[in-house]
Short mmCIF file of C-alpha atoms and ligand atoms in Angstrom, two decimals:
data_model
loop_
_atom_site.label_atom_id
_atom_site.label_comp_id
_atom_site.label_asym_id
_atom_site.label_seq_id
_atom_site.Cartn_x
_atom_site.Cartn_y
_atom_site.Cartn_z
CA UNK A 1 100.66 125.93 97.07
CA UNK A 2 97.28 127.61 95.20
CA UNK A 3 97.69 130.58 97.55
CA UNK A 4 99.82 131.63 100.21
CA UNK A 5 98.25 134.29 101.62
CA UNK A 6 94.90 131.88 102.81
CA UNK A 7 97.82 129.92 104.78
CA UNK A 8 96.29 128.45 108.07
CA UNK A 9 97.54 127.15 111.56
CA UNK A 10 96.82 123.74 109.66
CA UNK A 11 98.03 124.33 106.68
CA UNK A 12 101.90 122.49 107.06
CA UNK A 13 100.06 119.89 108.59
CA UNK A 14 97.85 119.30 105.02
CA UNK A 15 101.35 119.83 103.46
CA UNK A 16 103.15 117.76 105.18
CA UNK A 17 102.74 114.55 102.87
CA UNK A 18 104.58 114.46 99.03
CA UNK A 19 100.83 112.68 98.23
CA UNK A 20 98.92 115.79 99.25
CA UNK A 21 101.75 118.29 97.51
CA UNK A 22 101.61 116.57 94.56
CA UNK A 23 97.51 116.57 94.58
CA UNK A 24 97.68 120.18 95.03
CA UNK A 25 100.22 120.79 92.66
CA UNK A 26 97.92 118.82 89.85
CA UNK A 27 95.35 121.10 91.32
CA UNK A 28 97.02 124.11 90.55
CA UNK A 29 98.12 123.51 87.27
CA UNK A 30 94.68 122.44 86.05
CA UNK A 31 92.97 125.14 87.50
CA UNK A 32 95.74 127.51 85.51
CA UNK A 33 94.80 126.00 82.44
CA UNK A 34 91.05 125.70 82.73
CA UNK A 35 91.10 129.34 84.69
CA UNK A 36 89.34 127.83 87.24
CA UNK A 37 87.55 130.68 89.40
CA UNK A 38 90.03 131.46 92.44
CA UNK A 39 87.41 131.13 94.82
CA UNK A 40 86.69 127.41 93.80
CA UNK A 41 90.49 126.79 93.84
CA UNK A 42 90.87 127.91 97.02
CA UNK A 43 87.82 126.22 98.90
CA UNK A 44 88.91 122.93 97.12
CA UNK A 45 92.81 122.81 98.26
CA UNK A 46 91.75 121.86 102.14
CA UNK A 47 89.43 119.15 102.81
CA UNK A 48 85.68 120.11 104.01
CA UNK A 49 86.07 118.18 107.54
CA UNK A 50 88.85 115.67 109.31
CA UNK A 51 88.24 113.40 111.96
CA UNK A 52 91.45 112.17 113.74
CA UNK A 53 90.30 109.12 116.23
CA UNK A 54 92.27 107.08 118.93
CA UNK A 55 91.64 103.28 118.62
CA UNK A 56 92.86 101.12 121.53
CA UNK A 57 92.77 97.45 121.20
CA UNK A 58 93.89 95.00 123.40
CA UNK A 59 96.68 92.47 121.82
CA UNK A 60 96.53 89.02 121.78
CA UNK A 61 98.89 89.00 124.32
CA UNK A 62 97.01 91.00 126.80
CA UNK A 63 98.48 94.69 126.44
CA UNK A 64 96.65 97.27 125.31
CA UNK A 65 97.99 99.45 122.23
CA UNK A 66 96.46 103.00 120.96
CA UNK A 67 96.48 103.09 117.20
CA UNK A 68 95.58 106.58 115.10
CA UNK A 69 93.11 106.48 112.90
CA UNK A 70 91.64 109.12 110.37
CA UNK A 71 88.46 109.70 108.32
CA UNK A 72 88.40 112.94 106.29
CA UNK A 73 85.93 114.21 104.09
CA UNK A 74 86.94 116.31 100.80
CA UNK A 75 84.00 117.66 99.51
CA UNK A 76 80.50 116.94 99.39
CA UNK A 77 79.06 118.90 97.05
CA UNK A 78 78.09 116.58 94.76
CA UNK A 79 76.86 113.65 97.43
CA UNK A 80 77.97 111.77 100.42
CA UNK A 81 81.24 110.88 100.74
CA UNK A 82 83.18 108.04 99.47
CA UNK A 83 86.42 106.96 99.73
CA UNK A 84 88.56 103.61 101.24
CA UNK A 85 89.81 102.95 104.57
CA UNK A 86 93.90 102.08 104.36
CA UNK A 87 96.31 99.84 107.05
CA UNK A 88 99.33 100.98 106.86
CA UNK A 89 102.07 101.80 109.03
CA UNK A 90 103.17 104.83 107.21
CA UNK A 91 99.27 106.30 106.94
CA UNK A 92 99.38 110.43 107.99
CA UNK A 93 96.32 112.52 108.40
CA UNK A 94 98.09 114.17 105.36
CA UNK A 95 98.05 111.44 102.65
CA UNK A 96 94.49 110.74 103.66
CA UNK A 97 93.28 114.40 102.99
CA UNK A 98 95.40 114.06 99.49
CA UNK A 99 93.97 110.63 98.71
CA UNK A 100 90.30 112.22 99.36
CA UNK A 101 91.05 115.15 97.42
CA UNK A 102 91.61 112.15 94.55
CA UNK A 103 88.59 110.99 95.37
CA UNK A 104 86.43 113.81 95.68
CA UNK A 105 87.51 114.77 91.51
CA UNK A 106 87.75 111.04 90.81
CA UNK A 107 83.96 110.74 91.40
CA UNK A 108 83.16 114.08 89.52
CA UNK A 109 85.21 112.59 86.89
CA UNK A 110 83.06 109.50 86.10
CA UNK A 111 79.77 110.95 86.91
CA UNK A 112 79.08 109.70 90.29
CA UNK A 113 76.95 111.88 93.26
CA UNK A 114 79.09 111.46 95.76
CA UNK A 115 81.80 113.61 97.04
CA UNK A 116 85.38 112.56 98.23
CA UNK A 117 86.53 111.09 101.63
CA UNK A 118 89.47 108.68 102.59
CA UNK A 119 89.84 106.84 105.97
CA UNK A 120 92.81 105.24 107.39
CA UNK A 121 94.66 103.45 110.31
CA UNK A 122 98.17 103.78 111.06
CA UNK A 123 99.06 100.19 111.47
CA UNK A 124 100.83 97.39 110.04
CA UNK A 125 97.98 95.12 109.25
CA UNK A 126 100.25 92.15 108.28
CA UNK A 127 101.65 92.42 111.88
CA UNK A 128 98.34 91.69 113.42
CA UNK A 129 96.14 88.36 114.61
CA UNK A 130 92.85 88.21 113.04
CA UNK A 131 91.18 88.59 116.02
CA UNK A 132 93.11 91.91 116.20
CA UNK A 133 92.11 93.29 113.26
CA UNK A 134 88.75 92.54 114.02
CA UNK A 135 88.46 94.53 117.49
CA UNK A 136 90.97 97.68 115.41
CA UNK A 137 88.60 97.67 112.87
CA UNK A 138 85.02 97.58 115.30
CA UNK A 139 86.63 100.49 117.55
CA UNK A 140 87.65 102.75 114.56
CA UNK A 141 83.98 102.24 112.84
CA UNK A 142 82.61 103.29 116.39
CA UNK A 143 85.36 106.14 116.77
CA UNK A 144 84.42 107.52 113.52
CA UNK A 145 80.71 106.87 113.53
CA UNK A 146 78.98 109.86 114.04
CA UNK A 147 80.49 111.27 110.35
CA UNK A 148 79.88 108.16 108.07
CA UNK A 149 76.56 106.51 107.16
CA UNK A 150 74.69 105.59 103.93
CA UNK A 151 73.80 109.60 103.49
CA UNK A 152 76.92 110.79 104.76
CA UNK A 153 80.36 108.74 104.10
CA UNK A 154 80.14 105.50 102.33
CA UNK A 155 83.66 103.72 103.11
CA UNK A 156 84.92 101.09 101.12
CA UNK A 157 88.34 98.73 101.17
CA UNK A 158 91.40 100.19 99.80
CA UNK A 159 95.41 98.94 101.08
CA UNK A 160 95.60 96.29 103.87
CA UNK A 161 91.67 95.91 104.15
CA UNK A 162 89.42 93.84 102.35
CA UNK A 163 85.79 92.67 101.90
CA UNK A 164 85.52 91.10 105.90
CA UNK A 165 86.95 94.44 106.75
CA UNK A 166 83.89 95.98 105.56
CA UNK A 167 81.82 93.37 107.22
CA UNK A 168 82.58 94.34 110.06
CA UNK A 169 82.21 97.56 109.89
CA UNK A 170 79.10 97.38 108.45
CA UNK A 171 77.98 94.84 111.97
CA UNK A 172 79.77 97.17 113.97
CA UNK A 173 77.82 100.21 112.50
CA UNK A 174 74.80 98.25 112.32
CA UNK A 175 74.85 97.10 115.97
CA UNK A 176 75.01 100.43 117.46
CA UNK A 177 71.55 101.86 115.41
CA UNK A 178 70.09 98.19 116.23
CA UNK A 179 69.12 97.10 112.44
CA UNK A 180 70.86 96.25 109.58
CA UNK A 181 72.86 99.02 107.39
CA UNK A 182 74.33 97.24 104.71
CA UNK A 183 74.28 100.96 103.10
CA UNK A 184 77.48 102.28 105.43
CA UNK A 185 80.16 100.47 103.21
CA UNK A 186 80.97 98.93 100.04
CA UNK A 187 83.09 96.21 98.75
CA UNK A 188 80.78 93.93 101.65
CA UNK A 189 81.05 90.15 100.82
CA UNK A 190 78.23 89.05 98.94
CA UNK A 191 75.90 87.36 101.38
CA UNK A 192 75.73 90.68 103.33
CA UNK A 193 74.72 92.75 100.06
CA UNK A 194 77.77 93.38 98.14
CA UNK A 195 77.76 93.65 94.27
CA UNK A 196 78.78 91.07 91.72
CA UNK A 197 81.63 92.53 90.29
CA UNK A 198 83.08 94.52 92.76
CA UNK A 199 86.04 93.08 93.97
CA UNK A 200 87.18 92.97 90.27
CA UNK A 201 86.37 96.23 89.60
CA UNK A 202 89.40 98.37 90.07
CA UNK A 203 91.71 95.75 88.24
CA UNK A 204 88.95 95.15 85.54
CA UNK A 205 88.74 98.98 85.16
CA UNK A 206 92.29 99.63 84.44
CA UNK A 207 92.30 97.00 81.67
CA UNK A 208 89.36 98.68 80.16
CA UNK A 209 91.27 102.10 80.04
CA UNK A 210 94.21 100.53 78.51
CA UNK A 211 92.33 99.07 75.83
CA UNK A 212 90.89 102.91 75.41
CA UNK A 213 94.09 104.30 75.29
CA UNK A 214 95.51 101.27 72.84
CA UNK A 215 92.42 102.20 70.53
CA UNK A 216 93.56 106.46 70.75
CA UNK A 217 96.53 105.52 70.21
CA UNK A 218 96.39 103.33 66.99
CA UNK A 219 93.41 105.94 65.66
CA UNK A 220 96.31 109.02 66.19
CA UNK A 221 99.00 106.63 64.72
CA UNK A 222 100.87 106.54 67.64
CA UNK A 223 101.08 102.76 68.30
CA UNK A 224 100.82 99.24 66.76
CA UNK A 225 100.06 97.80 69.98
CA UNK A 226 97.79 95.31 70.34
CA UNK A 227 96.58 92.77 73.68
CA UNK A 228 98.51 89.58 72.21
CA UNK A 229 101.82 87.81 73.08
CA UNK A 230 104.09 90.78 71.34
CA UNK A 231 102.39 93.15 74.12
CA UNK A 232 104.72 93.00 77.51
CA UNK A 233 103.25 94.18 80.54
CA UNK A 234 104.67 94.71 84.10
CA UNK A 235 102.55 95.26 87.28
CA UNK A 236 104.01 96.56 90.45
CA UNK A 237 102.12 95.62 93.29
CA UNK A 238 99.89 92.35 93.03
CA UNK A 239 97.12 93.07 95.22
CA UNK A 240 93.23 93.61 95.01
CA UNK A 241 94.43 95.78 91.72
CA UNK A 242 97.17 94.44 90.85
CA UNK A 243 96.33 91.07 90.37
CA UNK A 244 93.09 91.64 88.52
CA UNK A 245 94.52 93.98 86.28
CA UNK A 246 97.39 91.45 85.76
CA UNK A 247 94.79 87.85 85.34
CA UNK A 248 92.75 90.51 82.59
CA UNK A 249 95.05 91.74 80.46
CA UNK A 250 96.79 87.87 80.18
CA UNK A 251 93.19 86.59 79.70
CA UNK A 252 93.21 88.85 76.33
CA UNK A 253 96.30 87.69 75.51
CA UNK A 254 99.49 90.15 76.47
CA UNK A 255 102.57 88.60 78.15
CA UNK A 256 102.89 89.53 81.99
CA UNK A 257 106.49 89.37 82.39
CA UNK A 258 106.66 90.66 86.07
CA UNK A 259 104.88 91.53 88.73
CA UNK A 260 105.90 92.45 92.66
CA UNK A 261 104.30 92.81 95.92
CA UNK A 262 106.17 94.52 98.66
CA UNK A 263 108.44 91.52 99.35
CA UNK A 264 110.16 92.23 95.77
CA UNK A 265 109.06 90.92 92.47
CA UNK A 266 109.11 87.34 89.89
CA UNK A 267 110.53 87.94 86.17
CA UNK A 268 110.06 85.86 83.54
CA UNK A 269 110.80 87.13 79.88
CA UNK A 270 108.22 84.80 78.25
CA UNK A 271 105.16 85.65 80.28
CA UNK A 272 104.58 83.88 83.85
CA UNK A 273 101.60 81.74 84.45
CA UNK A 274 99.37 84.89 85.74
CA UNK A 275 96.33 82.44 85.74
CA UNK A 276 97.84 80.16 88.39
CA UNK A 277 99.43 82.69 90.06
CA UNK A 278 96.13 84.15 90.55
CA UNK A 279 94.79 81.55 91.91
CA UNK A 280 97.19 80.32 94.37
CA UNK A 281 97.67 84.02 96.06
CA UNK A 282 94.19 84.92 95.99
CA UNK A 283 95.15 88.55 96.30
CA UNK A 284 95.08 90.70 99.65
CA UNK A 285 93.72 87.30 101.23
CA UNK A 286 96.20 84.44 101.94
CA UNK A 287 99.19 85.75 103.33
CA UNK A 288 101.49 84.38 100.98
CA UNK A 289 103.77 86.48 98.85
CA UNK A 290 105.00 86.45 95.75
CA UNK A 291 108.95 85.88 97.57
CA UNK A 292 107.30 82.16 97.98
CA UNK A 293 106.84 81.40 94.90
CA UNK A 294 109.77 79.48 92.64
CA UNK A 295 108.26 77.82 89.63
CA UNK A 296 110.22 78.82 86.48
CA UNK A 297 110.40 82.62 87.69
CA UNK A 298 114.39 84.89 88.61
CA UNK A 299 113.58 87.23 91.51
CA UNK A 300 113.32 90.94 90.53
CA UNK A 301 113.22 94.30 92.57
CA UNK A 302 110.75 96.07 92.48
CA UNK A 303 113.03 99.37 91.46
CA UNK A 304 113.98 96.88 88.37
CA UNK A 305 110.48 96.33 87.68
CA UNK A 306 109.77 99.85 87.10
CA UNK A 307 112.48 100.37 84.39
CA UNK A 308 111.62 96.65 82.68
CA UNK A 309 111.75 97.53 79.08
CA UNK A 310 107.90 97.00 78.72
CA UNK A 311 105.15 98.15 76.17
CA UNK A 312 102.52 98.74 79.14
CA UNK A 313 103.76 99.26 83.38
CA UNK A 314 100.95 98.98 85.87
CA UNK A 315 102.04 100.74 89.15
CA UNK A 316 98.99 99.35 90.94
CA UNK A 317 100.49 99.36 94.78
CA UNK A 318 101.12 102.51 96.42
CA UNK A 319 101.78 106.57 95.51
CA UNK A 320 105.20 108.24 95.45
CA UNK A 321 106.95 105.21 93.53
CA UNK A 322 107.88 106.66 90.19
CA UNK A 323 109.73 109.94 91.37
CA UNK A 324 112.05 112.47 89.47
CA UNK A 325 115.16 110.32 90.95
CA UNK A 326 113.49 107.10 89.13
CA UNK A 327 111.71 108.61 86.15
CA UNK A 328 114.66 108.23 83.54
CA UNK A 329 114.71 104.65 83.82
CA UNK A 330 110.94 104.48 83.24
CA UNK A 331 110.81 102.80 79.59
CA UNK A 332 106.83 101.73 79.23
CA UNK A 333 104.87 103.42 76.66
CA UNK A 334 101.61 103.24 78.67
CA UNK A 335 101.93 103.98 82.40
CA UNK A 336 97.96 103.17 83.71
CA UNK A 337 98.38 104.73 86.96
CA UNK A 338 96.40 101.49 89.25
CA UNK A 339 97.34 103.52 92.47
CA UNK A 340 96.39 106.15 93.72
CA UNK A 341 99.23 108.42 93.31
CA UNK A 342 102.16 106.46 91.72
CA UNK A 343 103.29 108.73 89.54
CA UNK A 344 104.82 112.26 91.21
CA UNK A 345 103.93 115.23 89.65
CA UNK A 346 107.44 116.31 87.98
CA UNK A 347 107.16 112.37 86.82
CA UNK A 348 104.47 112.86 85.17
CA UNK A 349 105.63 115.51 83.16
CA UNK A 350 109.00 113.92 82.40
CA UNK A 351 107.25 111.16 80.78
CA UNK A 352 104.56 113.01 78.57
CA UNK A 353 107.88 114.74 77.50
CA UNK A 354 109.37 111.98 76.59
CA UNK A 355 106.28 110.80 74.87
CA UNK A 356 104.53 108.04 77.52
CA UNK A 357 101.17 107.72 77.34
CA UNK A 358 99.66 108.26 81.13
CA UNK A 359 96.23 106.89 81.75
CA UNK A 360 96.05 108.59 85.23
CA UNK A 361 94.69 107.33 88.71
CA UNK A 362 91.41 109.21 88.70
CA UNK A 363 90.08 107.62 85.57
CA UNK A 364 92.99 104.33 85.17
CA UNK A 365 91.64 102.93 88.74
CA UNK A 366 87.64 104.73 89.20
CA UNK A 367 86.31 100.80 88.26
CA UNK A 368 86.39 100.32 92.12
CA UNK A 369 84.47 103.70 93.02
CA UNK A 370 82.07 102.91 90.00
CA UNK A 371 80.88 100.10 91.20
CA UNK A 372 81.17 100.98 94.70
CA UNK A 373 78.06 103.20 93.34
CA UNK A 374 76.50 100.52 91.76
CA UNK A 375 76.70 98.49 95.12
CA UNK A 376 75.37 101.21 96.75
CA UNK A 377 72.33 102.02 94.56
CA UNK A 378 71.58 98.67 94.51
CA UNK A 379 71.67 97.94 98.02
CA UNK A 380 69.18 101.01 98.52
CA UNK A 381 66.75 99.58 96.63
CA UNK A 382 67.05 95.82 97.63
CA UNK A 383 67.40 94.95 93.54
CA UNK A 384 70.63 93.43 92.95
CA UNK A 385 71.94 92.95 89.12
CA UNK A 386 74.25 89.92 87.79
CA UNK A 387 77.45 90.56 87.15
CA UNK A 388 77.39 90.69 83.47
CA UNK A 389 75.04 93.93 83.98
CA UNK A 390 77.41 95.13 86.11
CA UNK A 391 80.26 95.02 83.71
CA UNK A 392 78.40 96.66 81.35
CA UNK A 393 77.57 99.25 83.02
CA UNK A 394 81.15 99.34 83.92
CA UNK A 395 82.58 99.37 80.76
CA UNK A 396 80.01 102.35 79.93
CA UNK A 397 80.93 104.29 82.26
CA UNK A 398 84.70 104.19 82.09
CA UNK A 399 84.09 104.93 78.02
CA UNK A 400 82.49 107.82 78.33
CA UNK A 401 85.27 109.11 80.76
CA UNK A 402 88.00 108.56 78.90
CA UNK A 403 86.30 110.09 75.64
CA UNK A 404 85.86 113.19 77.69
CA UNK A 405 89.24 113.34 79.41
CA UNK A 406 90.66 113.06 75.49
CA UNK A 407 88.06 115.78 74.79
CA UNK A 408 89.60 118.23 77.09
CA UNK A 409 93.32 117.02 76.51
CA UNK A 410 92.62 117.93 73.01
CA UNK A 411 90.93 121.26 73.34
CA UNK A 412 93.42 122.31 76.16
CA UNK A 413 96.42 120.95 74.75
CA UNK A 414 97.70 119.50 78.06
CA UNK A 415 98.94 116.56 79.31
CA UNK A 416 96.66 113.62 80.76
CA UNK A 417 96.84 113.97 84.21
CA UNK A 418 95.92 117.89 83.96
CA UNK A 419 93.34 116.96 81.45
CA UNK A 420 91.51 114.63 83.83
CA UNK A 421 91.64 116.72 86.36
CA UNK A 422 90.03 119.14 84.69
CA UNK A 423 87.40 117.19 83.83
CA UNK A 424 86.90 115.99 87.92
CA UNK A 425 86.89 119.46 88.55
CA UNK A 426 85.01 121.16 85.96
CA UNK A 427 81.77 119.23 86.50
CA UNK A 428 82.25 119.87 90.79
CA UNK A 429 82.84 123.91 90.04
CA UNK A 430 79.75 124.03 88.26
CA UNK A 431 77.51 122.55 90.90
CA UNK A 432 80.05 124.55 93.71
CA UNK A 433 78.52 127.49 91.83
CA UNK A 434 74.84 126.23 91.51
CA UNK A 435 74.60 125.75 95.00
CA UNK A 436 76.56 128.75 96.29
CA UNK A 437 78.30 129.25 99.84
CA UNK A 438 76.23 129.27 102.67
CA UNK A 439 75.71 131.14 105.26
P1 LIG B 501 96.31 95.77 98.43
O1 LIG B 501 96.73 95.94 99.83
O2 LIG B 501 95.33 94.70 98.09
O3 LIG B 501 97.58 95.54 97.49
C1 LIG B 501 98.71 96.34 97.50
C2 LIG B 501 99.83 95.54 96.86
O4 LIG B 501 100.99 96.36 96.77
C3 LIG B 501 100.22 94.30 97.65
O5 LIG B 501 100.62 93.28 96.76
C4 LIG B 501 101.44 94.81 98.45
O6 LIG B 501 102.31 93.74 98.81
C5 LIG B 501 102.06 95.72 97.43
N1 LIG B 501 102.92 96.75 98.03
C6 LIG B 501 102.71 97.50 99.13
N2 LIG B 501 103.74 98.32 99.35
C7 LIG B 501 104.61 98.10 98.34
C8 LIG B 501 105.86 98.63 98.00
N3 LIG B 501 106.44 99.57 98.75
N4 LIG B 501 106.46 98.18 96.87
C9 LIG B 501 105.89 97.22 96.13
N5 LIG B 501 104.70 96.68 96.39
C10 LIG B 501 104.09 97.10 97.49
O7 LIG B 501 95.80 97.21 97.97
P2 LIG B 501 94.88 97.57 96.72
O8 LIG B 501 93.48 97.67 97.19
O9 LIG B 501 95.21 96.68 95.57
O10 LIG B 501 95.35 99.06 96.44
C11 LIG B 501 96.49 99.33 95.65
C12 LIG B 501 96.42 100.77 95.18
O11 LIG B 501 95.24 100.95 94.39
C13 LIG B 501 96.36 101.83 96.27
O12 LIG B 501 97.01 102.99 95.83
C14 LIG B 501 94.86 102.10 96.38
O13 LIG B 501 94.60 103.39 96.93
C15 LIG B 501 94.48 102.02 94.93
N6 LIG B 501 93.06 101.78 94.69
C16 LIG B 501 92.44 100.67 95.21
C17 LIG B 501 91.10 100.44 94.93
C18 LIG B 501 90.40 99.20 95.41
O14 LIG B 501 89.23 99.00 95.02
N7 LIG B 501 91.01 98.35 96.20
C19 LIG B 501 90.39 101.35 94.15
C20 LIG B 501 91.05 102.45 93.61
C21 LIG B 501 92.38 102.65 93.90
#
């Protein structure tokens, strides 16, 4: 890690997750080749606070199970926190500190004033009744209470939750100050203040950075790509980001020839009918899976789908899937990194070796934080925008990010990923510095 002699009682338990080693390791190598000030690299490589919470529910069938549940907080510096809540059965107080260390340079990245913060629930939310979910999600908000808020930790959906999930945790947090919040979360369904635009975000984000990195690409000669039907595009995981990115970059015109969800993955070498797919799934919401659906499609795996001989591979589902074991098989020339995480760090430099363009997670998939933001500001002051505002202010945004992560990737000669990084972390060290350390 950074440095072994600050090693702590806790620190194999922040180790213990290939998510969190490979954040620190990205960590490491950007702060080598910005020469980050120790002191800064230090403070950032454990999280500021961690909250681990017991959440007992009784089932449907009248026993009573204890789930764990997590909430941890990054860094602040720069605002309150902000960062998703996750379902899933393999969720570790570990992967949530990594995925809020994302978070925390993800928002310093694009500009935002907030700081980083992940939550989580170790449970397998396809396993459980609605009314289940309901009660897991009402008694974690209440577990975890006293350390979120509108000023302090602004959750939002992120794997296995969605926009009811933050409904009610935005009643649940609500009920117990006896007024309306709408502030504590993001991603809320419209009628309770969400933003126009949000659920799209993520997927609608990582379409913009590909057409960024298309454009840098065809200005530095490196590529004759263009978003028509010569353009083949596979997306691995076809959830709240997967299946936007997927509908937006078939809207301009590429050919989606395969995406997956964790049952395995459809193939068809022509393009499949994204557009109806769409529809019919309505992503993270109706319970059907992409295994159900027959319609001119062969069945793929979703190790296949990773080395399809595409121009452009979306790994939009979970972290850890393209690994040194896999990476050789890995023929896209854009990778936009939709999840958090997808790419391992000796990945990542095995395919800027071998010449892959990486658009990585902190700036390929910030859409959702963005206008998470823009959700929040506008719910502060009770002024909500339409959604074609939104997506311009979207679309700004994410521009001016990517020129600057080419800015630094230039001056620095490094890869993406570092590049990014650098560019999350850069911004934070200089207000870390402004403010100083207190006492
Ligand atoms: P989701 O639960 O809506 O979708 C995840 C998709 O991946 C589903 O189709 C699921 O079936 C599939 N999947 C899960 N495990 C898989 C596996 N082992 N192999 C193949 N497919 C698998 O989640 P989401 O919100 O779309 O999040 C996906 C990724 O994007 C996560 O890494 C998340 O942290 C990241 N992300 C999400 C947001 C957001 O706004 N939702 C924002 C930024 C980043």
């Amino acid at each position: 890690m950074l440095d072994s002699t600050a090693r702590s009682l806790t620190s194999e338990l922040w180790e213990s997750s290939e998510l969190y080693r490979n954040a620190v390791t990205e960590l490491r190598e950007a702060a080598n080749t910005m020469k980050l000030d120790p002191n800064i690299a230090e403070r950032l490589k454990v999280p500021k606070r961690a909250l681990i919470v017991s959440v007992p529910i009784r089932l449907d069938n009248g026993i009573i199970r204890v789930f764990e549940g997590y909430r941890v907080q990054h860094n602040m510096t720069l605002g309150p926190g902000k960062g998703g809540i996750r379902f899933h059965p393999d969720v570790n107080l570990s992967e949530v500190a990594g995925l809020a260390m994302l978070m925390t340079f993800k928002c310093s990245l694009v500009g935002l004033p907030l700081g980083g913060a992940k939550g989580g629930i170790r449970v397998d939310p396809n396993k459980l009744s609605r009314q289940e979910a309901q009660a897991l999600t009402r008694r974690y908000t209440s577990e975890i209470n006293m350390i979120i808020g509108p000023d302090r930790d602004v959750p939002a959906p992120d794997i296995g939750t969605d926009s009811q999930t933050m409904a009610w945790m935005m009643d649940t947090y609500s009920q117990e100050q006896g007024f309306a919040i709408p502030g504590v979360v993001t991603g809320k369904p419209i009628e309770i203040g969400g933003s126009l635009g949000r659920t799209e975000s993520t997927g609608r984000g990582v379409v913009y950075t590909i057409e960024h990195a298309i454009k840098h690409l065809t200005q530095s000669k490196r590529t004759s790509l263009r978003l028509d039907a010569n353009t083949s595009v596979a997306v691995h995981g076809f959830g709240k980001v997967g299946a936007v990115a997927a509908y937006e970059i078939a809207q301009r015109g590429a050919k989606v020839t395969a995406v997956s969800d964790y049952t395995g993955g459809i193939y068809n070498k022509n393009g499949l009918n994204i557009t109806e797919l769409y529809k019919m799934l309505k992503p993270g919401q109706s319970g059907i899976t992409l295994s159900e659906y027959k319609k001119d499609v062969e069945p793929i795996s979703n190790e296949d789908l990773l080395a399809l001989p595409v121009d452009i591979l979306i790994p939009a589902a979970i972290d850890g899937v393209i690994t040194k074991n896999n990476v050789k098989n890995v023929k896209a020339k854009i990778i936009a990194e939709g999840a958090n995480g997808p790419i391992t760090a000796e990945a990542s430099k095995v395919l800027e070796e071998k010449g892959a363009f990486i658009i990585p997670d902190i700036l390929c998939n910030a859409g959702g934080v963005i206008v998470s933001y823009f959700e929040w500001v506008q719910g502060m002051q009770n002024f909500f925008w339409n959604e074609t505002e939104v997506n311009e202010k979207l679309a700004e945004v994410l521009s001016n990010a990517f020129k600057r992560v080419i800015e630094i990737q230039t001056h620095y000669k490094c890869g993406m990923k570092t590049a990014a990084l650098i560019a999350g972390v850069d911004r934070l060290n200089r207000a870390m510095l402004l403010r100083g350390l207190f006492p």
